[in-house]
Amino acid sequence: MSKDLPVLFCVGTNHESAGLDFRETLYLEKEEIDVSLPKVVEAHGIKEVMILSTCNRLEIYGVLERTEIDHQHLVDIFVDLQKYSPTPKKDLEIEIKNHCYQFFNQEAAQHAFSVASGLDSLVLGETQITGQFKDATNSAQTKGTLGPILKRLTQESFSSSKKVRTQTDISKRPVSISHAAIDLANRVYGHIKDYNVLIIGAGEMAEIAAKYAFKYKPKSLSVVNRTFNNAQKLVDNLGFGRAYGWEDLHEILPKCDIVISSTAAHDFILNREHIERSQQNRDGKATFMVDIALPRDLDPAAGELDDVYLFDIDDLKQVVGENYEERRKAAEKGKKIIKESAQSFLGWMGSQKLKPALAGFRSYTDDLFDQEKNKSLAKGPLQKLDENQKKALDQLFKSIANKMSGDASRNVRQPPEGMFAEDLADSLQILFPQKAKRDDDA
């Protein structure tokens, strides 16, 4: 029976398995995923699927009915996600194989729970990933690819995340990539209160950076966004700073000392030439820039310019070391919670295969007792029973059926040592076929 069990899998890359350059190569827009994913599902017979795409990871969670899959099969799935995109990327298979990880069943569940809890993040214990995991779940639900197993997986992921954050000190101090970017600026300047800060973008990461920067009371705070109203809304929520439209970016840039960029642009919004021209208007003053977007917003070549200090997401690893030991100890406790949750989830997965056999056995006993009761009431002494007596007899049969099915369920789910639940469930289906048919002469 175990050969028919569905397989939960996860395949992907993250900040630990691949550098920023390669993660950027693999990056897919939502629209690209929408085109590519159905083709991958069809090609590989994936029953359920969910994609998690952030600045630090691209992961596929899915369910396959076949158990003969191996790690190479998961690599093929990941390669095909790129191959079937509207802008196919070729000759990536070897690099993907070298930089992606593959998990099955309990390990896949454990990884999902760790990700949702922030225990697998570049910034250990960050909270933003939980929202991103929820967005991925909602997207899969909308597309109709979130089946019963992934639905339960995501529910348990959020439950595990809540346990980790309430039962450990992992979230004692809020941290995220956006926090780390501002912390790095403070480390470079000593304190940003005497400097002008520019936030490019008005999305979630930009908003977090702006709010965190505001706590340090910078000399000024400017927000530039393609949609001016979104920039204005962010400034209004802060009660501080000034919003600008996209057309004002090159005018504002030379006036700012610290630049944090996080947009959803497909290409660089500032190339080397843009930043070089800006520096010519800064009278030799340095500009500190942190690019927390994927794909990157700022041309890495600008980091070669004099008085330009450019950092990207992977550079922030040095910053997040602050208070790391405290968070690491909390994470160790969190990992135990995650492991227990994953074991429980795997038990639930296994029990799903037992349900048809146990339901079939219950149906067998119900049909058998009902059939035999009706035969007995139709002839002999039991014909003379009144309605109350018939009801009592019916209740007796139901009580016996409940007892038999309850004992069978308990013993199948908790098999004796040396026996397997799947084998016992198989035996039930063979010995007691769902429709109880009895020959009248039996």
Tab-separated table of C-alpha atoms in Angstrom:
chain	number	residue	atom	x	y	z
A	1	MET	CA	0.000	0.000	0.000
A	2	SER	CA	2.865	2.398	0.786
A	3	LYS	CA	3.778	2.456	-2.895
A	4	ASP	CA	0.607	4.486	-3.520
A	5	LEU	CA	1.350	7.152	-0.936
A	6	PRO	CA	1.678	10.657	-2.397
A	7	VAL	CA	5.060	12.364	-2.063
A	8	LEU	CA	5.487	15.890	-0.733
A	9	PHE	CA	8.538	17.626	-2.182
A	10	CYS	CA	10.376	20.920	-2.123
A	11	VAL	CA	13.045	22.070	-4.576
A	12	GLY	CA	14.648	25.493	-4.657
A	13	THR	CA	17.532	27.880	-4.129
A	14	ASN	CA	18.140	30.413	-1.392
A	15	HIS	CA	20.790	32.752	0.007
A	16	GLU	CA	22.702	29.788	1.437
A	17	SER	CA	22.778	27.625	-1.691
A	18	ALA	CA	23.397	30.304	-4.328
A	19	GLY	CA	24.902	33.764	-4.617
A	20	LEU	CA	22.935	36.861	-5.552
A	21	ASP	CA	24.115	36.818	-9.179
A	22	PHE	CA	22.693	33.338	-9.752
A	23	ARG	CA	19.488	33.986	-7.788
A	24	GLU	CA	18.984	37.058	-9.941
A	25	THR	CA	19.434	34.915	-13.070
A	26	LEU	CA	16.695	32.567	-11.870
A	27	TYR	CA	14.292	35.331	-10.867
A	28	LEU	CA	10.877	35.050	-12.513
A	29	GLU	CA	8.146	37.664	-12.574
A	30	LYS	CA	4.703	36.597	-11.378
A	31	GLU	CA	3.460	36.726	-14.967
A	32	GLU	CA	6.307	34.446	-16.076
A	33	ILE	CA	5.472	31.928	-13.359
A	34	ASP	CA	1.823	32.011	-14.392
A	35	VAL	CA	2.860	30.972	-17.910
A	36	SER	CA	5.525	28.454	-16.948
A	37	LEU	CA	3.946	26.650	-14.005
A	38	PRO	CA	0.964	25.006	-15.774
A	39	LYS	CA	3.372	23.523	-18.336
A	40	VAL	CA	5.602	22.158	-15.559
A	41	VAL	CA	2.583	20.678	-13.777
A	42	GLU	CA	1.446	18.926	-16.942
A	43	ALA	CA	4.904	17.696	-17.923
A	44	HIS	CA	5.628	16.142	-14.528
A	45	GLY	CA	2.162	15.120	-13.377
A	46	ILE	CA	2.297	17.316	-10.291
A	47	LYS	CA	-0.914	16.983	-8.286
A	48	GLU	CA	-0.568	20.085	-6.106
A	49	VAL	CA	1.916	22.959	-6.344
A	50	MET	CA	2.886	26.265	-4.746
A	51	ILE	CA	5.677	28.719	-5.644
A	52	LEU	CA	7.477	30.852	-3.056
A	53	SER	CA	9.508	33.643	-4.673
A	54	THR	CA	11.290	36.296	-2.586
A	55	CYS	CA	14.519	38.270	-2.806
A	56	ASN	CA	16.312	35.432	-1.043
A	57	ARG	CA	14.667	32.295	-2.424
A	58	LEU	CA	12.767	30.611	-5.220
A	59	GLU	CA	11.096	27.378	-4.114
A	60	ILE	CA	8.579	24.927	-5.529
A	61	TYR	CA	6.435	22.940	-3.092
A	62	GLY	CA	4.414	20.158	-4.625
A	63	VAL	CA	2.791	16.738	-4.378
A	64	LEU	CA	3.414	13.809	-6.716
A	65	GLU	CA	1.559	10.509	-6.745
A	66	ARG	CA	4.589	8.607	-7.954
A	67	THR	CA	7.120	7.409	-5.394
A	68	GLU	CA	9.882	6.502	-7.841
A	69	ILE	CA	10.942	10.149	-8.100
A	70	ASP	CA	14.492	11.010	-7.094
A	71	HIS	CA	16.552	14.156	-6.588
A	72	GLN	CA	17.280	14.466	-10.327
A	73	HIS	CA	13.544	14.527	-11.034
A	74	LEU	CA	13.163	17.520	-8.729
A	75	VAL	CA	16.090	19.241	-10.447
A	76	ASP	CA	14.310	18.639	-13.771
A	77	ILE	CA	11.152	20.264	-12.386
A	78	PHE	CA	13.140	23.314	-11.289
A	79	VAL	CA	14.935	23.525	-14.638
A	80	ASP	CA	11.642	23.295	-16.517
A	81	LEU	CA	10.164	26.165	-14.505
A	82	GLN	CA	12.847	28.301	-16.137
A	83	LYS	CA	12.686	26.591	-19.546
A	84	TYR	CA	8.937	27.067	-19.998
A	85	SER	CA	8.958	30.756	-19.034
A	86	PRO	CA	8.170	33.369	-21.735
A	87	THR	CA	11.871	34.303	-21.672
A	88	PRO	CA	13.425	30.822	-21.485
A	89	LYS	CA	16.870	30.525	-19.947
A	90	LYS	CA	19.066	27.849	-21.458
A	91	ASP	CA	22.085	25.885	-20.258
A	92	LEU	CA	21.214	26.305	-16.588
A	93	GLU	CA	20.795	22.647	-15.664
A	94	ILE	CA	24.314	22.054	-14.339
A	95	GLU	CA	24.352	25.279	-12.320
A	96	ILE	CA	20.877	24.617	-10.949
A	97	LYS	CA	21.915	21.097	-9.953
A	98	ASN	CA	24.904	22.538	-8.101
A	99	HIS	CA	22.957	25.274	-6.356
A	100	CYS	CA	19.508	23.901	-5.549
A	101	TYR	CA	18.317	21.697	-2.704
A	102	GLN	CA	15.698	18.947	-2.783
A	103	PHE	CA	13.584	17.623	0.087
A	104	PHE	CA	10.983	14.864	0.358
A	105	ASN	CA	8.121	14.293	2.821
A	106	GLN	CA	9.195	15.007	6.427
A	107	GLU	CA	12.277	16.972	5.353
A	108	ALA	CA	10.134	18.995	2.934
A	109	ALA	CA	7.610	19.752	5.681
A	110	GLN	CA	10.375	20.622	8.130
A	111	HIS	CA	11.899	22.997	5.585
A	112	ALA	CA	8.549	24.678	4.897
A	113	PHE	CA	7.935	25.185	8.619
A	114	SER	CA	11.455	26.605	9.071
A	115	VAL	CA	10.973	29.027	6.185
A	116	ALA	CA	7.595	30.286	7.413
A	117	SER	CA	9.033	30.739	10.908
A	118	GLY	CA	12.006	32.804	9.758
A	119	LEU	CA	14.490	30.130	10.859
A	120	ASP	CA	15.813	29.686	7.316
A	121	SER	CA	16.147	33.382	6.537
A	122	LEU	CA	19.251	35.456	5.872
A	123	VAL	CA	18.127	37.555	8.829
A	124	LEU	CA	17.417	34.870	11.403
A	125	GLY	CA	13.958	35.261	12.878
A	126	GLU	CA	12.692	37.876	10.392
A	127	THR	CA	8.927	38.236	10.254
A	128	GLN	CA	8.413	39.409	6.671
A	129	ILE	CA	8.810	35.882	5.273
A	130	THR	CA	5.639	34.735	7.044
A	131	GLY	CA	3.631	37.256	5.046
A	132	GLN	CA	5.389	36.224	1.837
A	133	PHE	CA	4.605	32.566	2.589
A	134	LYS	CA	0.973	33.538	3.121
A	135	ASP	CA	0.926	35.400	-0.201
A	136	ALA	CA	2.260	32.277	-1.954
A	137	THR	CA	-0.447	30.210	-0.276
A	138	ASN	CA	-3.203	32.605	-1.350
A	139	SER	CA	-1.857	32.648	-4.899
A	140	ALA	CA	-1.913	28.840	-5.093
A	141	GLN	CA	-5.417	28.828	-3.616
A	142	THR	CA	-6.595	31.290	-6.278
A	143	LYS	CA	-5.039	29.198	-9.059
A	144	GLY	CA	-6.667	26.029	-7.695
A	145	THR	CA	-3.331	24.254	-7.126
A	146	LEU	CA	-3.520	24.163	-3.331
A	147	GLY	CA	-4.857	20.656	-2.732
A	148	PRO	CA	-5.544	18.983	0.625
A	149	ILE	CA	-1.907	18.127	1.385
A	150	LEU	CA	-0.441	21.554	0.606
A	151	LYS	CA	-3.389	23.199	2.334
A	152	ARG	CA	-2.639	21.252	5.486
A	153	LEU	CA	1.101	21.959	5.031
A	154	THR	CA	0.549	25.709	4.873
A	155	GLN	CA	-1.838	25.657	7.832
A	156	GLU	CA	0.750	23.780	9.887
A	157	SER	CA	3.448	26.186	8.654
A	158	PHE	CA	1.584	29.168	10.093
A	159	SER	CA	0.816	27.244	13.277
A	160	SER	CA	4.495	26.314	13.676
A	161	SER	CA	5.534	29.901	13.010
A	162	LYS	CA	3.218	31.120	15.753
A	163	LYS	CA	4.571	28.527	18.186
A	164	VAL	CA	8.172	29.467	17.423
A	165	ARG	CA	7.493	33.171	17.904
A	166	THR	CA	5.473	32.760	21.097
A	167	GLN	CA	7.470	29.966	22.726
A	168	THR	CA	10.967	31.323	21.984
A	169	ASP	CA	12.699	34.713	22.024
A	170	ILE	CA	13.353	34.658	18.279
A	171	SER	CA	11.174	37.720	17.646
A	172	LYS	CA	12.226	39.622	20.757
A	173	ARG	CA	13.801	42.221	18.507
A	174	PRO	CA	12.165	42.774	15.105
A	175	VAL	CA	14.589	42.116	12.268
A	176	SER	CA	14.405	41.998	8.476
A	177	ILE	CA	16.529	42.826	5.461
A	178	SER	CA	15.101	46.332	5.583
A	179	HIS	CA	16.122	46.675	9.234
A	180	ALA	CA	19.591	45.394	8.386
A	181	ALA	CA	19.962	47.998	5.624
A	182	ILE	CA	19.292	50.856	8.052
A	183	ASP	CA	21.497	49.237	10.713
A	184	LEU	CA	24.320	49.143	8.173
A	185	ALA	CA	23.821	52.845	7.441
A	186	ASN	CA	23.989	53.605	11.154
A	187	ARG	CA	27.143	51.543	11.442
A	188	VAL	CA	28.811	53.487	8.623
A	189	TYR	CA	27.713	56.963	9.721
A	190	GLY	CA	27.616	56.452	13.478
A	191	HIS	CA	24.111	57.895	13.482
A	192	ILE	CA	21.909	58.952	10.572
A	193	LYS	CA	20.316	61.905	12.356
A	194	ASP	CA	22.547	64.364	10.512
A	195	TYR	CA	22.016	62.844	7.078
A	196	ASN	CA	19.436	62.903	4.298
A	197	VAL	CA	17.789	59.555	3.550
A	198	LEU	CA	16.165	58.519	0.261
A	199	ILE	CA	13.858	55.527	-0.002
A	200	ILE	CA	13.221	54.378	-3.574
A	201	GLY	CA	10.008	52.361	-3.768
A	202	ALA	CA	6.900	52.215	-1.600
A	203	GLY	CA	6.293	48.472	-1.261
A	204	GLU	CA	6.483	46.407	1.889
A	205	MET	CA	10.282	46.300	2.182
A	206	ALA	CA	10.603	49.997	1.388
A	207	GLU	CA	7.928	50.805	3.959
A	208	ILE	CA	9.727	48.827	6.666
A	209	ALA	CA	12.998	50.609	5.844
A	210	ALA	CA	11.303	54.002	5.949
A	211	LYS	CA	9.636	53.330	9.300
A	212	TYR	CA	12.872	52.023	10.799
A	213	ALA	CA	14.872	54.983	9.443
A	214	PHE	CA	12.295	57.363	10.918
A	215	LYS	CA	13.047	56.018	14.413
A	216	TYR	CA	16.577	57.416	14.069
A	217	LYS	CA	15.266	60.903	13.170
A	218	PRO	CA	17.231	61.564	9.977
A	219	LYS	CA	17.784	65.116	8.810
A	220	SER	CA	15.302	64.476	6.004
A	221	LEU	CA	13.449	61.546	4.492
A	222	SER	CA	12.454	61.416	0.832
A	223	VAL	CA	10.349	58.703	-0.821
A	224	VAL	CA	10.390	58.301	-4.606
A	225	ASN	CA	8.008	55.901	-6.310
A	226	ARG	CA	6.615	55.291	-9.796
A	227	THR	CA	3.128	55.810	-8.379
A	228	PHE	CA	3.288	59.126	-6.554
A	229	ASN	CA	0.147	58.413	-4.516
A	230	ASN	CA	1.787	55.361	-2.945
A	231	ALA	CA	4.821	57.419	-1.974
A	232	GLN	CA	2.547	60.081	-0.505
A	233	LYS	CA	0.592	57.473	1.429
A	234	LEU	CA	3.799	56.133	2.976
A	235	VAL	CA	4.907	59.621	3.990
A	236	ASP	CA	1.460	60.416	5.408
A	237	ASN	CA	1.509	57.238	7.486
A	238	LEU	CA	4.902	58.229	8.905
A	239	GLY	CA	3.900	61.830	9.485
A	240	PHE	CA	7.389	62.747	8.298
A	241	GLY	CA	9.258	63.202	5.039
A	242	ARG	CA	8.336	64.197	1.516
A	243	ALA	CA	7.017	62.170	-1.423
A	244	TYR	CA	8.236	62.515	-4.994
A	245	GLY	CA	7.234	61.106	-8.356
A	246	TRP	CA	9.538	59.015	-10.533
A	247	GLU	CA	10.406	61.994	-12.710
A	248	ASP	CA	12.046	63.665	-9.674
A	249	LEU	CA	14.488	60.823	-8.912
A	250	HIS	CA	17.549	62.292	-10.641
A	251	GLU	CA	16.950	65.708	-9.088
A	252	ILE	CA	16.574	64.303	-5.547
A	253	LEU	CA	19.405	61.756	-5.711
A	254	PRO	CA	22.359	64.221	-5.393
A	255	LYS	CA	20.764	65.763	-2.310
A	256	CYS	CA	20.699	62.476	-0.364
A	257	ASP	CA	23.477	60.812	1.610
A	258	ILE	CA	21.828	57.442	2.237
A	259	VAL	CA	19.845	55.606	-0.443
A	260	ILE	CA	17.785	52.454	0.189
A	261	SER	CA	16.253	51.000	-2.975
A	262	SER	CA	13.525	48.356	-3.150
A	263	THR	CA	11.351	48.383	-6.257
A	264	ALA	CA	9.836	45.750	-8.522
A	265	ALA	CA	11.654	47.048	-11.607
A	266	HIS	CA	12.845	44.500	-14.165
A	267	ASP	CA	16.137	46.316	-14.857
A	268	PHE	CA	18.454	48.772	-13.132
A	269	ILE	CA	16.656	51.965	-12.222
A	270	LEU	CA	20.038	53.660	-11.693
A	271	ASN	CA	23.022	52.631	-13.793
A	272	ARG	CA	26.648	53.625	-13.279
A	273	GLU	CA	26.312	56.737	-15.437
A	274	HIS	CA	23.266	57.990	-13.490
A	275	ILE	CA	25.045	57.624	-10.165
A	276	GLU	CA	28.267	59.122	-11.535
A	277	ARG	CA	26.410	62.242	-12.680
A	278	SER	CA	24.766	62.468	-9.264
A	279	GLN	CA	28.150	62.337	-7.541
A	280	GLN	CA	29.410	65.211	-9.663
A	281	ASN	CA	26.769	67.359	-7.947
A	282	ARG	CA	27.659	66.317	-4.398
A	283	ASP	CA	30.866	68.301	-3.962
A	284	GLY	CA	32.896	65.217	-3.083
A	285	LYS	CA	30.494	63.958	-0.398
A	286	ALA	CA	30.104	60.166	-0.254
A	287	THR	CA	26.846	58.381	-0.987
A	288	PHE	CA	25.906	55.237	0.902
A	289	MET	CA	23.580	52.960	-1.106
A	290	VAL	CA	21.865	49.679	-0.197
A	291	ASP	CA	20.048	47.691	-2.873
A	292	ILE	CA	17.543	45.297	-1.289
A	293	ALA	CA	15.645	44.522	-4.502
A	294	LEU	CA	15.654	41.389	-6.648
A	295	PRO	CA	16.317	41.821	-9.486
A	296	ARG	CA	18.722	44.517	-8.345
A	297	ASP	CA	17.795	48.180	-8.780
A	298	LEU	CA	21.306	49.615	-8.707
A	299	ASP	CA	24.060	48.797	-11.182
A	300	PRO	CA	26.800	46.931	-9.239
A	301	ALA	CA	29.387	48.737	-11.393
A	302	ALA	CA	28.479	51.954	-9.551
A	303	GLY	CA	30.270	50.519	-6.532
A	304	GLU	CA	33.554	51.121	-8.384
A	305	LEU	CA	33.017	54.892	-8.282
A	306	ASP	CA	34.906	57.028	-5.802
A	307	ASP	CA	32.844	57.998	-2.767
A	308	VAL	CA	30.057	55.532	-3.622
A	309	TYR	CA	29.557	52.735	-1.131
A	310	LEU	CA	27.148	50.228	-2.645
A	311	PHE	CA	25.856	47.169	-0.798
A	312	ASP	CA	23.407	44.453	-1.846
A	313	ILE	CA	21.323	41.835	-0.053
A	314	ASP	CA	24.155	39.353	0.374
A	315	ASP	CA	26.418	42.049	1.847
A	316	LEU	CA	23.931	42.414	4.692
A	317	LYS	CA	24.995	39.016	6.077
A	318	GLN	CA	27.752	40.829	7.966
A	319	VAL	CA	25.241	43.155	9.583
A	320	VAL	CA	22.799	40.521	10.732
A	321	GLY	CA	25.525	38.989	12.871
A	322	GLU	CA	24.605	41.531	15.536
A	323	ASN	CA	22.666	39.785	18.296
A	324	TYR	CA	23.011	36.621	16.197
A	325	GLU	CA	24.038	34.437	19.128
A	326	GLU	CA	20.933	35.406	21.081
A	327	ARG	CA	18.720	34.627	18.106
A	328	ARG	CA	20.628	31.408	17.380
A	329	LYS	CA	19.851	30.032	20.852
A	330	ALA	CA	16.176	30.858	20.357
A	331	ALA	CA	16.339	29.243	16.920
A	332	GLU	CA	17.645	25.970	18.393
A	333	LYS	CA	14.565	25.767	20.574
A	334	GLY	CA	12.462	26.685	17.558
A	335	LYS	CA	13.993	23.854	15.517
A	336	LYS	CA	12.749	21.319	18.061
A	337	ILE	CA	9.223	22.720	17.691
A	338	ILE	CA	9.595	22.523	13.903
A	339	LYS	CA	10.806	18.910	13.997
A	340	GLU	CA	7.905	17.785	16.184
A	341	SER	CA	5.445	19.590	13.903
A	342	ALA	CA	6.958	17.948	10.811
A	343	GLN	CA	6.716	14.485	12.376
A	344	SER	CA	3.091	15.149	13.244
A	345	PHE	CA	2.400	16.347	9.704
A	346	LEU	CA	3.973	13.232	8.198
A	347	GLY	CA	1.772	11.113	10.462
A	348	TRP	CA	-1.240	13.003	9.165
A	349	MET	CA	-0.102	12.420	5.570
A	350	GLY	CA	0.164	8.702	6.193
A	351	SER	CA	-3.230	8.592	7.859
A	352	GLN	CA	-4.880	10.018	4.742
A	353	LYS	CA	-4.129	6.792	2.919
A	354	LEU	CA	-5.696	4.795	5.742
A	355	LYS	CA	-9.006	6.642	5.588
A	356	PRO	CA	-10.465	4.831	2.541
A	357	ALA	CA	-9.678	1.421	4.057
A	358	LEU	CA	-11.148	2.342	7.450
A	359	ALA	CA	-14.180	3.989	5.860
A	360	GLY	CA	-14.624	0.903	3.689
A	361	PHE	CA	-14.519	-1.374	6.709
A	362	ARG	CA	-17.111	0.754	8.484
A	363	SER	CA	-19.299	0.649	5.376
A	364	TYR	CA	-18.886	-3.135	5.298
A	365	THR	CA	-20.047	-3.575	8.902
A	366	ASP	CA	-22.965	-1.151	8.440
A	367	ASP	CA	-24.119	-2.935	5.272
A	368	LEU	CA	-23.644	-6.377	6.804
A	369	PHE	CA	-25.577	-5.661	10.011
A	370	ASP	CA	-28.320	-3.839	8.140
A	371	GLN	CA	-28.648	-6.676	5.688
A	372	GLU	CA	-28.729	-9.385	8.346
A	373	LYS	CA	-31.114	-7.408	10.557
A	374	ASN	CA	-33.605	-6.988	7.709
A	375	LYS	CA	-33.407	-10.689	6.853
A	376	SER	CA	-34.012	-11.666	10.485
A	377	LEU	CA	-36.938	-9.273	10.919
A	378	ALA	CA	-38.597	-10.628	7.786
A	379	LYS	CA	-39.016	-14.176	9.122
A	380	GLY	CA	-39.132	-16.226	12.298
A	381	PRO	CA	-39.807	-15.010	15.844
A	382	LEU	CA	-38.345	-11.540	15.248
A	383	GLN	CA	-41.280	-10.738	12.967
A	384	LYS	CA	-43.391	-10.178	16.051
A	385	LEU	CA	-41.181	-7.435	17.531
A	386	ASP	CA	-42.865	-4.078	18.064
A	387	GLU	CA	-41.338	-0.776	16.932
A	388	ASN	CA	-39.537	-0.075	20.206
A	389	GLN	CA	-37.975	-3.533	20.163
A	390	LYS	CA	-36.906	-3.076	16.550
A	391	LYS	CA	-35.281	0.240	17.450
A	392	ALA	CA	-33.455	-1.409	20.344
A	393	LEU	CA	-32.203	-4.160	18.013
A	394	ASP	CA	-31.094	-1.557	15.489
A	395	GLN	CA	-29.206	0.315	18.230
A	396	LEU	CA	-27.506	-2.905	19.311
A	397	PHE	CA	-26.219	-3.564	15.791
A	398	LYS	CA	-24.985	0.029	15.461
A	399	SER	CA	-23.200	-0.212	18.802
A	400	ILE	CA	-21.427	-3.398	17.707
A	401	ALA	CA	-20.472	-1.770	14.367
A	402	ASN	CA	-19.100	1.284	16.197
A	403	LYS	CA	-17.047	-0.919	18.491
A	404	MET	CA	-15.642	-3.031	15.646
A	405	SER	CA	-14.729	-0.056	13.425
A	406	GLY	CA	-13.292	1.870	16.388
A	407	ASP	CA	-11.068	-1.043	17.409
A	408	ALA	CA	-9.973	-1.564	13.801
A	409	SER	CA	-9.126	2.133	13.369
A	410	ARG	CA	-7.125	2.281	16.588
A	411	ASN	CA	-5.172	-0.885	15.854
A	412	VAL	CA	-4.434	0.076	12.255
A	413	ARG	CA	-3.220	3.559	13.214
A	414	GLN	CA	-1.146	2.142	16.092
A	415	PRO	CA	0.074	-1.194	14.719
A	416	PRO	CA	1.928	-3.732	16.863
A	417	GLU	CA	5.716	-3.691	16.656
A	418	GLY	CA	6.967	-5.189	13.395
A	419	MET	CA	3.759	-4.445	11.506
A	420	PHE	CA	2.845	-1.479	9.315
A	421	ALA	CA	-0.352	0.536	9.234
A	422	GLU	CA	-0.504	0.439	5.428
A	423	ASP	CA	-0.303	-3.376	5.382
A	424	LEU	CA	-3.074	-3.698	7.966
A	425	ALA	CA	-5.243	-1.281	5.994
A	426	ASP	CA	-4.586	-3.351	2.859
A	427	SER	CA	-5.708	-6.445	4.732
A	428	LEU	CA	-8.962	-4.784	5.765
A	429	GLN	CA	-9.782	-3.944	2.155
A	430	ILE	CA	-9.024	-7.505	1.026
A	431	LEU	CA	-10.776	-9.358	3.866
A	432	PHE	CA	-13.799	-7.070	4.066
A	433	PRO	CA	-14.782	-5.654	0.676
A	434	GLN	CA	-16.826	-2.489	0.951
A	435	LYS	CA	-20.146	-3.998	-0.209
A	436	ALA	CA	-21.222	-6.801	2.129
A	437	LYS	CA	-22.998	-9.307	-0.063
A	438	ARG	CA	-24.272	-12.410	1.582
A	439	ASP	CA	-25.883	-15.399	-0.065
A	440	ASP	CA	-29.249	-16.108	1.528
A	441	ASP	CA	-28.165	-19.684	2.173
A	442	ALA	CA	-24.856	-18.704	3.813
